[in-house]
Structure formats: C-alpha cells, structure tokens
Short mmCIF file of C-alpha atoms in Angstrom, two decimals:
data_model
loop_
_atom_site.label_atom_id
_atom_site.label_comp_id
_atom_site.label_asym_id
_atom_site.label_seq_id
_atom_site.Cartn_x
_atom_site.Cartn_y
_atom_site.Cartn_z
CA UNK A 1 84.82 -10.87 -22.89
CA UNK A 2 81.84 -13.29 -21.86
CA UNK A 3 78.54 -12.07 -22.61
CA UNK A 4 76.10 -11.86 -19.97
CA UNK A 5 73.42 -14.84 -20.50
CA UNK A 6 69.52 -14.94 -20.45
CA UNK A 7 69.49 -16.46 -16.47
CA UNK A 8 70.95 -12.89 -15.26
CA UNK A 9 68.08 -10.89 -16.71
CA UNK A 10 65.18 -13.39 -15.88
CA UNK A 11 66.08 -13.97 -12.06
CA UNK A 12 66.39 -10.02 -12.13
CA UNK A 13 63.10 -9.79 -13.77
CA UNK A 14 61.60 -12.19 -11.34
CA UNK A 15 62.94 -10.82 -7.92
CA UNK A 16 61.74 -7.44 -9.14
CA UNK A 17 58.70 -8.41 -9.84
CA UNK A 18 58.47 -10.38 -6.00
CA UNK A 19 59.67 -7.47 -4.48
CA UNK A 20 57.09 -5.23 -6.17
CA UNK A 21 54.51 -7.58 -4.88
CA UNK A 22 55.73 -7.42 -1.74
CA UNK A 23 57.53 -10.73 -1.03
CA UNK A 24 60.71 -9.10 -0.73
CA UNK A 25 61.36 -10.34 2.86
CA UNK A 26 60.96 -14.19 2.28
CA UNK A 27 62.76 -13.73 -0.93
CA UNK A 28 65.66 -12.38 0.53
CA UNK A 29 65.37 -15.19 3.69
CA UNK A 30 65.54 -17.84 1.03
CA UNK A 31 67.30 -16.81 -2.27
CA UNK A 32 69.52 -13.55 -0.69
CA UNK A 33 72.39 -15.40 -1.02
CA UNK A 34 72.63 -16.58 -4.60
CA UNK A 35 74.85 -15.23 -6.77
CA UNK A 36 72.78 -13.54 -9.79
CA UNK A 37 75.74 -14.37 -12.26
CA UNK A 38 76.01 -18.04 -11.34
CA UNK A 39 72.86 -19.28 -10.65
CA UNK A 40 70.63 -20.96 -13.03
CA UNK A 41 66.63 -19.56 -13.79
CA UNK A 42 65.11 -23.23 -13.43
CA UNK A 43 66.68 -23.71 -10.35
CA UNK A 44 65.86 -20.58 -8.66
CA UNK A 45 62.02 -20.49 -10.55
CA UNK A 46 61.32 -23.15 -7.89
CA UNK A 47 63.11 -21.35 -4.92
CA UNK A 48 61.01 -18.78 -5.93
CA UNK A 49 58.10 -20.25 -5.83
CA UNK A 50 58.36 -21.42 -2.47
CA UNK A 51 58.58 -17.46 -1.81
CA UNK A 52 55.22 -17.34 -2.65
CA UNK A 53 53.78 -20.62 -1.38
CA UNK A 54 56.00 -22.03 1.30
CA UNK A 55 53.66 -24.88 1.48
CA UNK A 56 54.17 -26.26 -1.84
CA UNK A 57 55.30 -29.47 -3.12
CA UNK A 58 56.66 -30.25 -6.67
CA UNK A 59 55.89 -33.78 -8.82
CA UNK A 60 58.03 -34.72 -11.70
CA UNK A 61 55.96 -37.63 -14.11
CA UNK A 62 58.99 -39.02 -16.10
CA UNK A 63 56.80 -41.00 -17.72
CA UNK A 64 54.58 -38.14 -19.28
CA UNK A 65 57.38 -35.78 -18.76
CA UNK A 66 54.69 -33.61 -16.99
CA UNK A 67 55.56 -31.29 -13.69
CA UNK A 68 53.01 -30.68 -11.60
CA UNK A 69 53.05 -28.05 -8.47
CA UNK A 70 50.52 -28.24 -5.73
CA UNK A 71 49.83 -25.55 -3.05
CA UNK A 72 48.81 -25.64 0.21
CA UNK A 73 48.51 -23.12 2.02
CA UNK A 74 46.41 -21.60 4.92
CA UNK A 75 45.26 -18.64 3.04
CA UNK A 76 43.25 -21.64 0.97
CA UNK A 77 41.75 -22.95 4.01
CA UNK A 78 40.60 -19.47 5.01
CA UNK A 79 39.51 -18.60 1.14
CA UNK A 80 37.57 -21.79 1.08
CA UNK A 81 35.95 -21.78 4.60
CA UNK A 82 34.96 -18.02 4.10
CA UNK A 83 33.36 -19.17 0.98
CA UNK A 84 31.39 -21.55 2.68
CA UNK A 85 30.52 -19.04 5.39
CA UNK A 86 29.20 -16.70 2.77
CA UNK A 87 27.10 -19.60 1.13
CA UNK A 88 25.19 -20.32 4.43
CA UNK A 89 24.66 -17.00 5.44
CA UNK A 90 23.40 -16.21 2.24
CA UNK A 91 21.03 -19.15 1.65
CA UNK A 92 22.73 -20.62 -1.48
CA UNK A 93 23.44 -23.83 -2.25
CA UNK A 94 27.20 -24.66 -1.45
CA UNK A 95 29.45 -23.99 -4.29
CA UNK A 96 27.03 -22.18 -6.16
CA UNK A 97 27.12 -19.04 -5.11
CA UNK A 98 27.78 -15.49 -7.43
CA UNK A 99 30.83 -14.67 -5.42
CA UNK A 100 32.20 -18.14 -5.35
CA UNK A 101 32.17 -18.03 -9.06
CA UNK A 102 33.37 -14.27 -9.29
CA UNK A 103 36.39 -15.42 -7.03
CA UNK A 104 37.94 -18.59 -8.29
CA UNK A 105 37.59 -17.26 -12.34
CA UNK A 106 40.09 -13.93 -10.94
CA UNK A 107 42.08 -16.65 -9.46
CA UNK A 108 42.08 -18.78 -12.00
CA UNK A 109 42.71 -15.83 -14.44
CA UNK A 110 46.35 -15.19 -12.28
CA UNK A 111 47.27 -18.77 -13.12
CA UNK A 112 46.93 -17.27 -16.55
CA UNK A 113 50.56 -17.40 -18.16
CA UNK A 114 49.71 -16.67 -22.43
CA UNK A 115 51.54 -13.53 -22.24
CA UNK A 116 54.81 -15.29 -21.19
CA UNK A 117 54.49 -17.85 -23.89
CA UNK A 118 55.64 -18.29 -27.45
CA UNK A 119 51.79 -19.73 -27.76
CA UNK A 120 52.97 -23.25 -27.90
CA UNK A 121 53.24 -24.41 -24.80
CA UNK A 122 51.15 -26.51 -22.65
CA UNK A 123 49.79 -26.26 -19.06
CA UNK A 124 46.59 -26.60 -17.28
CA UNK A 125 45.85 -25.91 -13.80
CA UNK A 126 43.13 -26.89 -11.22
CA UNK A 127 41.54 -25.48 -8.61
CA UNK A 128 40.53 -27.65 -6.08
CA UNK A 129 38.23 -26.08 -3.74
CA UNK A 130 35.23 -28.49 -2.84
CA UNK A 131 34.95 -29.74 -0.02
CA UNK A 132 35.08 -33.91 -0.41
CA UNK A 133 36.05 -34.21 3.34
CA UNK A 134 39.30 -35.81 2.25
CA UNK A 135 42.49 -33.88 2.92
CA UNK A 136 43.44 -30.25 2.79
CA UNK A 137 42.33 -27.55 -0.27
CA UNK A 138 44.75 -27.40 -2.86
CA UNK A 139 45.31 -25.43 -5.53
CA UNK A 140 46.97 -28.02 -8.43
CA UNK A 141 49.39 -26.63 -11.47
CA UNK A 142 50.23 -29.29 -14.26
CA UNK A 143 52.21 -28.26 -17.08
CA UNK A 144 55.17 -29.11 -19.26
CA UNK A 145 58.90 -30.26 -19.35
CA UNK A 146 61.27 -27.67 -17.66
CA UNK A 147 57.97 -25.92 -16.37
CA UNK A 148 59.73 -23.69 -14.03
CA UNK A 149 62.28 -22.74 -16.97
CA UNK A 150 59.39 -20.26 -18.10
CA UNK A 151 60.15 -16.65 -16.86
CA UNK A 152 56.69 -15.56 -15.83
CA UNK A 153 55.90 -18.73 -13.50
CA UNK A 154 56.88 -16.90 -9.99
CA UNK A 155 55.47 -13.56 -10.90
CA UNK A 156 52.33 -16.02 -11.74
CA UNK A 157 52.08 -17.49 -8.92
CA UNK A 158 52.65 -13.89 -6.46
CA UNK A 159 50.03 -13.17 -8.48
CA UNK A 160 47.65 -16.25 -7.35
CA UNK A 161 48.80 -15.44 -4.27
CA UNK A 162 47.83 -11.36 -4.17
CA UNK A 163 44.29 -12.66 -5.48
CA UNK A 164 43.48 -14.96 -2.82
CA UNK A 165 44.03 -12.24 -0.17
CA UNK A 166 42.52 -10.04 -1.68
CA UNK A 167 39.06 -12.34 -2.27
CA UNK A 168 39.78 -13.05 1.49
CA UNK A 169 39.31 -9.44 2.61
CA UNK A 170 36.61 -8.90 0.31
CA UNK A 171 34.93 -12.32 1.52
CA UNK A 172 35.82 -11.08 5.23
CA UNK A 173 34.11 -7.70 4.25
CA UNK A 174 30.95 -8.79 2.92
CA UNK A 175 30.65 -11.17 5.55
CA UNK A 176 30.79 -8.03 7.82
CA UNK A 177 34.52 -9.32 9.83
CA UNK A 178 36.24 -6.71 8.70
CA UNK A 179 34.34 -4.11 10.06
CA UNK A 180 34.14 -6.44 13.47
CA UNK A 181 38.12 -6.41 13.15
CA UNK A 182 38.52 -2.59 12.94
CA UNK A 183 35.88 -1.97 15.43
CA UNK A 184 37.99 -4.18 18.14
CA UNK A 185 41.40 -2.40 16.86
CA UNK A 186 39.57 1.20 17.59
CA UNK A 187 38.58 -0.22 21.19
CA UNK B 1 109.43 0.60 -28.80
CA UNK B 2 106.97 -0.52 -26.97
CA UNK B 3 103.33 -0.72 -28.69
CA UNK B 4 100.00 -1.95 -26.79
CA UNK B 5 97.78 -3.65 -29.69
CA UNK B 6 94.67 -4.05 -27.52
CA UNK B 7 94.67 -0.24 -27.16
CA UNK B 8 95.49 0.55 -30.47
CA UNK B 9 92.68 -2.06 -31.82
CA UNK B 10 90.54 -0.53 -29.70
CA UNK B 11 91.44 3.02 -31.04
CA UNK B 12 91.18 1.88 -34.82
CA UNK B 13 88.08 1.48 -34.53
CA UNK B 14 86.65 3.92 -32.35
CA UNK B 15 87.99 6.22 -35.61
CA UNK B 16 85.95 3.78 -37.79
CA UNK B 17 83.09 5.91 -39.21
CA UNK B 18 79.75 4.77 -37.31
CA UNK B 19 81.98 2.98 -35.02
CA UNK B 20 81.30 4.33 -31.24
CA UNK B 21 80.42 2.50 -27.88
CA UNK B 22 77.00 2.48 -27.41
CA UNK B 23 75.67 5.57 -24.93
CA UNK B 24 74.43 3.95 -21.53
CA UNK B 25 70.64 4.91 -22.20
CA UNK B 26 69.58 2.86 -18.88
CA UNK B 27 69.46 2.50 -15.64
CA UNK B 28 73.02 3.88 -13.86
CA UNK B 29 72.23 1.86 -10.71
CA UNK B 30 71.64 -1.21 -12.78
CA UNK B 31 74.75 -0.78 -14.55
CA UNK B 32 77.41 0.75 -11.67
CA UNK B 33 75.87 -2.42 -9.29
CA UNK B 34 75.35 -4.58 -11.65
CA UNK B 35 76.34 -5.37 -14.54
CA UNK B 36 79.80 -3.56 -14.27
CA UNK B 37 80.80 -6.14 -11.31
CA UNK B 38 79.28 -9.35 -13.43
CA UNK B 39 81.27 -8.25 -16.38
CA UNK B 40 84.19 -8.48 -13.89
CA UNK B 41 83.57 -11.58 -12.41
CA UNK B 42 82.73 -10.45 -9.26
CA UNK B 43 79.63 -12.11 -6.85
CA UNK B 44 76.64 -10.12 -7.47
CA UNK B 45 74.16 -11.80 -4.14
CA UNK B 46 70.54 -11.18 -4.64
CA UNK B 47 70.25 -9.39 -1.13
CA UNK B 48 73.07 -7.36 -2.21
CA UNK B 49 70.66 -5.65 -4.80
CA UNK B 50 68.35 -2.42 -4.29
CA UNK B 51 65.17 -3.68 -5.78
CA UNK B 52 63.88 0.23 -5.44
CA UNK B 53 66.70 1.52 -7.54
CA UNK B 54 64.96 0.65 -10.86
CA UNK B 55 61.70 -0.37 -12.57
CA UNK B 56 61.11 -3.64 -14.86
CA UNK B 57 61.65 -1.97 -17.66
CA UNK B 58 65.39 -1.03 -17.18
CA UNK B 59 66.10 -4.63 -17.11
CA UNK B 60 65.28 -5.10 -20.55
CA UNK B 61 67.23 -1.86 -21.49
CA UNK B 62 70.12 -3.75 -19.52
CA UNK B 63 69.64 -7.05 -21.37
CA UNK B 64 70.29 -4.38 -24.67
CA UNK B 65 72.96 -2.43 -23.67
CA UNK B 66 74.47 -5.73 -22.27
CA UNK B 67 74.33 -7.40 -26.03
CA UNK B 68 75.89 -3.64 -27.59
CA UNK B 69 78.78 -3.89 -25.81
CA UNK B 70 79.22 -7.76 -26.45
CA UNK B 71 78.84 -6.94 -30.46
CA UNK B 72 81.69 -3.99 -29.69
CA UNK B 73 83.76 -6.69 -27.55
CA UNK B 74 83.27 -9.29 -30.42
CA UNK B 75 84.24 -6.67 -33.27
CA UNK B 76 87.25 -5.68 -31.26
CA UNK B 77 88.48 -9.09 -30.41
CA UNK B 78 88.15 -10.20 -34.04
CA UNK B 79 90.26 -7.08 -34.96
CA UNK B 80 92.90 -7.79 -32.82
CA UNK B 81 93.14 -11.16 -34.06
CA UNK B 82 93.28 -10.37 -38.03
CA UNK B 83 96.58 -8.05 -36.54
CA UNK B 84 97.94 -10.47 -34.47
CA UNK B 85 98.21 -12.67 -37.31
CA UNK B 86 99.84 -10.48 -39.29
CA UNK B 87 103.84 -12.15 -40.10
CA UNK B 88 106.26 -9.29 -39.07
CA UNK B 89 108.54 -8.00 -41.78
CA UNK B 90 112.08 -7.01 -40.89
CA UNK B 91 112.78 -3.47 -41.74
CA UNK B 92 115.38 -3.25 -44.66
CA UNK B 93 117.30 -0.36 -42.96
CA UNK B 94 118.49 0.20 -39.30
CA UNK B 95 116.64 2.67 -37.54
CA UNK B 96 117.10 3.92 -33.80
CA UNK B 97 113.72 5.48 -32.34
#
C-alpha cells in the first residue's frame, strides 16, 4: 500500500484556501483538470498563481539561482492612479501621502510569508509603485530556489491580491466614487 | 484446505493488544471523495472536489489519519512477510480435513 505524499495535502491546502478567497472560478478554468494524486505542488504553485494574477510573468536567474515573479495587473494601475488622485485632491506631495503609506505597508504585509517558513529561507519583494513614466506598475517578488515549492506562496499572493481591492474601494470611497457609483446604480 | 494469509495477518493483529485501526476522527467527505479513491488509484480532478464540504483544518486531520493507516499497512505487510517466510514442515501423520 503506497502512502499518500506531501503534494496531495498541499495542492488541497492551497485550492481551499483560493476557493475561500474567492478565486474558485479561475481556479477551476485553469487547474480543474489536474489530477490531485499525480500532480506535483511546484508545478501547480505556479498555475496557481496565475489564478490570482493572470498577468504575471516568472524569471529563473540560474546564475544566482534566484526566481523572481512580477505582476501586472490592472487592479495596480487603478491602485496606483487612485493613489495619485487622492494625493492631488488632497494637496500632498505625490507619494507622500498618510494613506499611500497606510496602503502599500498592508500590502506589503500580505507578501509576508514567515509563518510558512522553517525561518531560514530567503525572499524579498518590491513594490514598485512610482511613477518613473517608464512602463507599467509592477509589483516584483524575488526569492529563492524552488520558490514556488513553498506551500503558502498562492494563498500569499490571493492575499496581495484581496488587499489591493480592498485599498481600491477604500481609495474609491474616500475619494467620494463610491458613493457616485451607488448613487448612479439607485437611478 | 484452503487458508487466506493476508486475512489472517490482518486478523492476528487486530487481536494484538493496543493493536486497532485508527477511528476516522475527520472529515467523512474528505475521506469517502478523497482519499478512499487515491488510495485506490483512481483520478481524483480538482473540479471534481467540493471545496464547501470541509474547512482547512480537516486537511491536516487527513494528512494524520492518512500516515495511521500507512503505519497499520506497513505493520501488516511486514507481518505477512515474517509468515511467508516461514519453511513449511510436512506433517508426520496423514490427516484428511
């Protein structure tokens, strides 16, 4: 009798944990198919990912050994031009605002993967959210060998994900849109 | 006469003192859908799964009850190994069952 190995119970873990956050539906579109006793955690860690962020694009350093994910994503473009929005209706200088710094540390704090660790391993991540007039916003992960073989990443990264809508809608709030939004529903 | 060893190995030591399979403490879903059909070898697809039908937790009581019944597999196989490799003796006396 074979025992059942570690992959079973972490892709379990992990789909939970996107269906809880509601990602069920592109979960299912893109990883309904595999077969939960043959399919191995790295390899679905980045399929799940893309759950999350369709929009992302992986970089393997062989060199350094380093991965290195970076999302795009239009809910960035909205975060960051809302951001700006709130600056210059608020008079503050551009990127130096209270809720500009309130929202990218809770985003930065989802990134946040020390409870999934042993306490050894090392990542970093970026946020990229100035604008240099070059390109699109990003939001940049580095980290380790066999990054994606860590169980949390996904769930990590629905988290990111549930954080920047939700600083969206509260960006969208104070900014009075959401109110315009409702008002033109009620009409 | 006709004698199935698996079954009696597996009846040996179910008598064992302290020797029972381990009560299914989690989720039933988890283990009917599951891990019942992987233990089989059959497909288990990820749409195929009702991601309602149990909470995070019960996935770590799987991954448990999924390495007490390996243990129990492992003691029985090892059991039915020692008898297998037992040299049959030829009994001194003809006997008719």
């Amino acid at each position: 009798m074979d025992i059942l190995d570690d992959n079973v119970f972490q892709i379990l873990c992990t789909a939970k944990r996107l269906a809880d956050n509601g990602f069920l539906e592109p979960f299912l579109e893109r990883c309904g198919s595999y077969d939960l006793g043959r399919e191995e955690f790295y390899d679905f860690a980045w399929e799940a990912v893309g759950c999350v962020f369709p929009d992302y694009t992986g970089y393997w350093n062989q060199e350094n050994e380093i991965d290195t994910i970076v999302i795009f994503d239009p809910l960035m473009d909205e975060f960051c031009r809302l951001l700006a929005q709130y600056e210059t209706a608020c008079g503050a200088a551009p990127g130096e605002s209270d809720l500009r710094h309130e929202a990218v540390t809770d985003v930065l704090r989802a990134f946040d993967l020390e409870g999934c660790l042993d306490g050894y391993y090392i990542y970093d991540y970026d946020f990229r959210i100035c604008d240099t007039g070059h390109g699109r916003k990003r939001l940049v992960f580095l980290s380790g060998i066999e990054f994606c073989g860590i169980q949390g990443l996904p769930g990590a990264m629905a988290d990111v994900r549930c954080t920047l809508e939700y600083q969206v809608r509260r960006l969208r709030r104070a900014l009075g849109m959401e109110q315009e939004t409702e008002t033109k529903e009620a009409a | 006469m006709k004698l199935d060893l698996d079954l009696l190995v597996m009846r040996l030591i179910l008598e064992q003192e302290g020797t029972v399979l381990p009560q299914a403490s989690c989720n039933e879903y988890l283990i009917s859908q599951v891990l019942l059909p992987l233990l089989r070898g059959e497909p288990v697809p990820l749409r195929a799964i009702d991601y309602g039908a149990f909470d995070e937790d019960d996935i770590s009581a799987l991954a448990e009850y999924n390495d007490a019944v390996y243990r129990i597999a492992q003691a029985l196989g090892q059991t039915a190994e020692r008898i297998g490799a037992i040299a049959p003796v030829a009994r001194s006396a003809r006997q008719f069952c």
